[in-house]
């Protein structure tokens, strides 16, 4: 299910809620008449708008994270492999092939080499 129309709907409802709140406040300030549609005051409409904007922002952020998660994990894996290669080079260990086929030092080899040094 596409998320963008839902985000647009939340933003549209929030904008309409703000407009309704401003309209109610204008009527309240210029006349003696107090109009509360469905029992909501101008402040209630402002709070509703903030809530809807917060939901839209949260939904957009979760969608962005979900879309970009594989790329972020790949970068993290690449950095971890580079760090392992540097440690292996510093300790003069033989690199061990990992499941992807790249060279990386095994954790047990690093800890064994550190114990031998001490």
mmCIF file of C-alpha atoms in Angstrom:
data_model
loop_
_atom_site.group_PDB
_atom_site.id
_atom_site.type_symbol
_atom_site.label_atom_id
_atom_site.label_comp_id
_atom_site.label_asym_id
_atom_site.label_seq_id
_atom_site.Cartn_x
_atom_site.Cartn_y
_atom_site.Cartn_z
ATOM 1 C CA UNK A 1 0.000 0.000 0.000
ATOM 2 C CA UNK A 2 1.461 3.385 -0.927
ATOM 3 C CA UNK A 3 2.105 5.630 2.062
ATOM 4 C CA UNK A 4 2.375 8.978 0.283
ATOM 5 C CA UNK A 5 -1.408 9.458 -0.197
ATOM 6 C CA UNK A 6 -1.931 8.783 3.509
ATOM 7 C CA UNK A 7 0.699 11.381 4.431
ATOM 8 C CA UNK A 8 -0.935 13.856 2.026
ATOM 9 C CA UNK A 9 -4.335 13.168 3.604
ATOM 10 C CA UNK A 10 -2.984 13.812 7.108
ATOM 11 C CA UNK A 11 -1.398 17.078 5.973
ATOM 12 C CA UNK A 12 -4.616 18.124 4.230
ATOM 13 C CA UNK A 13 -6.704 17.382 7.334
ATOM 14 C CA UNK A 14 -4.239 19.284 9.532
ATOM 15 C CA UNK A 15 -4.323 22.291 7.222
ATOM 16 C CA UNK A 16 -8.122 22.247 7.191
ATOM 17 C CA UNK A 17 -8.145 21.978 10.955
ATOM 18 C CA UNK A 18 -5.890 25.027 11.282
ATOM 19 C CA UNK A 19 -8.108 26.979 8.874
ATOM 20 C CA UNK A 20 -11.217 26.017 10.858
ATOM 21 C CA UNK A 21 -9.497 27.049 14.106
ATOM 22 C CA UNK A 22 -8.559 30.453 12.666
ATOM 23 C CA UNK A 23 -12.091 30.938 11.375
ATOM 24 C CA UNK A 24 -13.611 30.077 14.748
ATOM 25 C CA UNK A 25 -11.180 32.391 16.547
ATOM 26 C CA UNK A 26 -11.964 35.229 14.125
ATOM 27 C CA UNK A 27 -15.708 34.783 14.719
ATOM 28 C CA UNK A 28 -15.096 34.611 18.457
ATOM 29 C CA UNK A 29 -13.057 37.836 18.493
ATOM 30 C CA UNK A 30 -15.273 39.890 16.182
ATOM 31 C CA UNK A 31 -18.721 38.882 17.447
ATOM 32 C CA UNK A 32 -20.407 37.834 20.653
ATOM 33 C CA UNK A 33 -21.525 34.582 19.033
ATOM 34 C CA UNK A 34 -19.752 31.422 20.180
ATOM 35 C CA UNK A 35 -19.887 28.671 17.571
ATOM 36 C CA UNK A 36 -18.510 25.235 18.495
ATOM 37 C CA UNK A 37 -18.931 22.710 15.669
ATOM 38 C CA UNK A 38 -19.095 19.191 17.134
ATOM 39 C CA UNK A 39 -18.161 20.709 20.492
ATOM 40 C CA UNK A 40 -14.639 21.731 19.380
ATOM 41 C CA UNK A 41 -13.244 25.175 20.133
ATOM 42 C CA UNK A 42 -10.532 26.977 18.171
ATOM 43 C CA UNK A 43 -7.904 25.616 20.570
ATOM 44 C CA UNK A 44 -9.154 22.067 20.020
ATOM 45 C CA UNK A 45 -8.740 22.477 16.260
ATOM 46 C CA UNK A 46 -5.189 23.797 16.759
ATOM 47 C CA UNK A 47 -4.315 20.790 18.940
ATOM 48 C CA UNK A 48 -5.866 18.446 16.369
ATOM 49 C CA UNK A 49 -3.768 20.062 13.632
ATOM 50 C CA UNK A 50 -0.572 19.606 15.659
ATOM 51 C CA UNK A 51 -1.458 15.958 16.265
ATOM 52 C CA UNK A 52 -2.139 15.330 12.563
ATOM 53 C CA UNK A 53 1.106 17.041 11.513
ATOM 54 C CA UNK A 54 3.007 14.942 14.066
ATOM 55 C CA UNK A 55 1.458 11.732 12.684
ATOM 56 C CA UNK A 56 2.313 12.752 9.107
ATOM 57 C CA UNK A 57 5.903 13.558 10.085
ATOM 58 C CA UNK A 58 6.280 10.272 11.982
ATOM 59 C CA UNK A 59 4.886 8.270 9.083
ATOM 60 C CA UNK A 60 7.200 10.016 6.613
ATOM 61 C CA UNK A 61 10.230 9.414 8.858
ATOM 62 C CA UNK A 62 9.407 5.715 9.325
ATOM 63 C CA UNK A 63 8.946 5.313 5.581
ATOM 64 C CA UNK A 64 12.276 7.028 4.869
ATOM 65 C CA UNK A 65 14.107 4.810 7.363
ATOM 66 C CA UNK A 66 12.506 1.663 5.934
ATOM 67 C CA UNK A 67 13.503 2.619 2.381
ATOM 68 C CA UNK A 68 17.097 3.542 3.298
ATOM 69 C CA UNK A 69 17.726 0.748 5.825
ATOM 70 C CA UNK A 70 19.454 -1.688 3.410
ATOM 71 C CA UNK A 71 21.902 0.979 2.236
ATOM 72 C CA UNK A 72 22.717 2.027 5.806
ATOM 73 C CA UNK A 73 23.310 -1.597 6.830
ATOM 74 C CA UNK A 74 25.585 -2.145 3.823
ATOM 75 C CA UNK A 75 27.674 0.881 4.774
ATOM 76 C CA UNK A 76 27.911 -0.374 8.354
ATOM 77 C CA UNK A 77 29.039 -3.822 7.164
ATOM 78 C CA UNK A 78 31.625 -2.281 4.843
ATOM 79 C CA UNK A 79 33.062 -0.143 7.647
ATOM 80 C CA UNK A 80 33.219 -3.148 10.011
ATOM 81 C CA UNK A 81 35.065 -5.185 7.368
ATOM 82 C CA UNK A 82 37.530 -2.326 6.808
ATOM 83 C CA UNK A 83 38.199 -2.068 10.534
ATOM 84 C CA UNK A 84 38.748 -5.831 10.747
ATOM 85 C CA UNK A 85 41.166 -5.695 7.793
ATOM 86 C CA UNK A 86 43.136 -2.855 9.414
ATOM 87 C CA UNK A 87 43.336 -4.735 12.714
ATOM 88 C CA UNK A 88 44.517 -7.871 10.915
ATOM 89 C CA UNK A 89 47.140 -5.846 9.043
ATOM 90 C CA UNK A 90 48.319 -4.185 12.285
ATOM 91 C CA UNK A 91 48.608 -7.550 14.063
ATOM 92 C CA UNK A 92 50.116 -9.297 11.007
ATOM 93 C CA UNK A 93 47.408 -11.953 10.891
ATOM 94 C CA UNK A 94 46.396 -13.939 7.871
ATOM 95 C CA UNK A 95 43.048 -12.639 6.615
ATOM 96 C CA UNK A 96 40.148 -15.055 6.678
ATOM 97 C CA UNK A 97 37.464 -15.049 3.955
ATOM 98 C CA UNK A 98 33.989 -14.149 5.206
ATOM 99 C CA UNK A 99 30.692 -15.386 3.757
ATOM 100 C CA UNK A 100 30.586 -12.676 1.072
ATOM 101 C CA UNK A 101 34.074 -13.480 -0.155
ATOM 102 C CA UNK A 102 35.801 -10.377 1.152
ATOM 103 C CA UNK A 103 38.852 -10.619 3.343
ATOM 104 C CA UNK A 104 38.247 -10.023 7.042
ATOM 105 C CA UNK A 105 40.067 -11.042 10.170
ATOM 106 C CA UNK A 106 38.261 -13.476 12.406
ATOM 107 C CA UNK A 107 37.458 -12.321 15.904
ATOM 108 C CA UNK A 108 39.061 -15.374 17.482
ATOM 109 C CA UNK A 109 42.309 -14.725 15.604
ATOM 110 C CA UNK A 110 42.373 -11.143 16.863
ATOM 111 C CA UNK A 111 41.759 -12.139 20.463
ATOM 112 C CA UNK A 112 44.393 -14.943 20.248
ATOM 113 C CA UNK A 113 46.960 -12.513 18.848
ATOM 114 C CA UNK A 114 46.209 -9.990 21.574
ATOM 115 C CA UNK A 115 46.695 -12.687 24.248
ATOM 116 C CA UNK A 116 50.023 -13.725 22.689
ATOM 117 C CA UNK A 117 51.270 -10.132 22.794
ATOM 118 C CA UNK A 118 50.498 -9.798 26.501
#
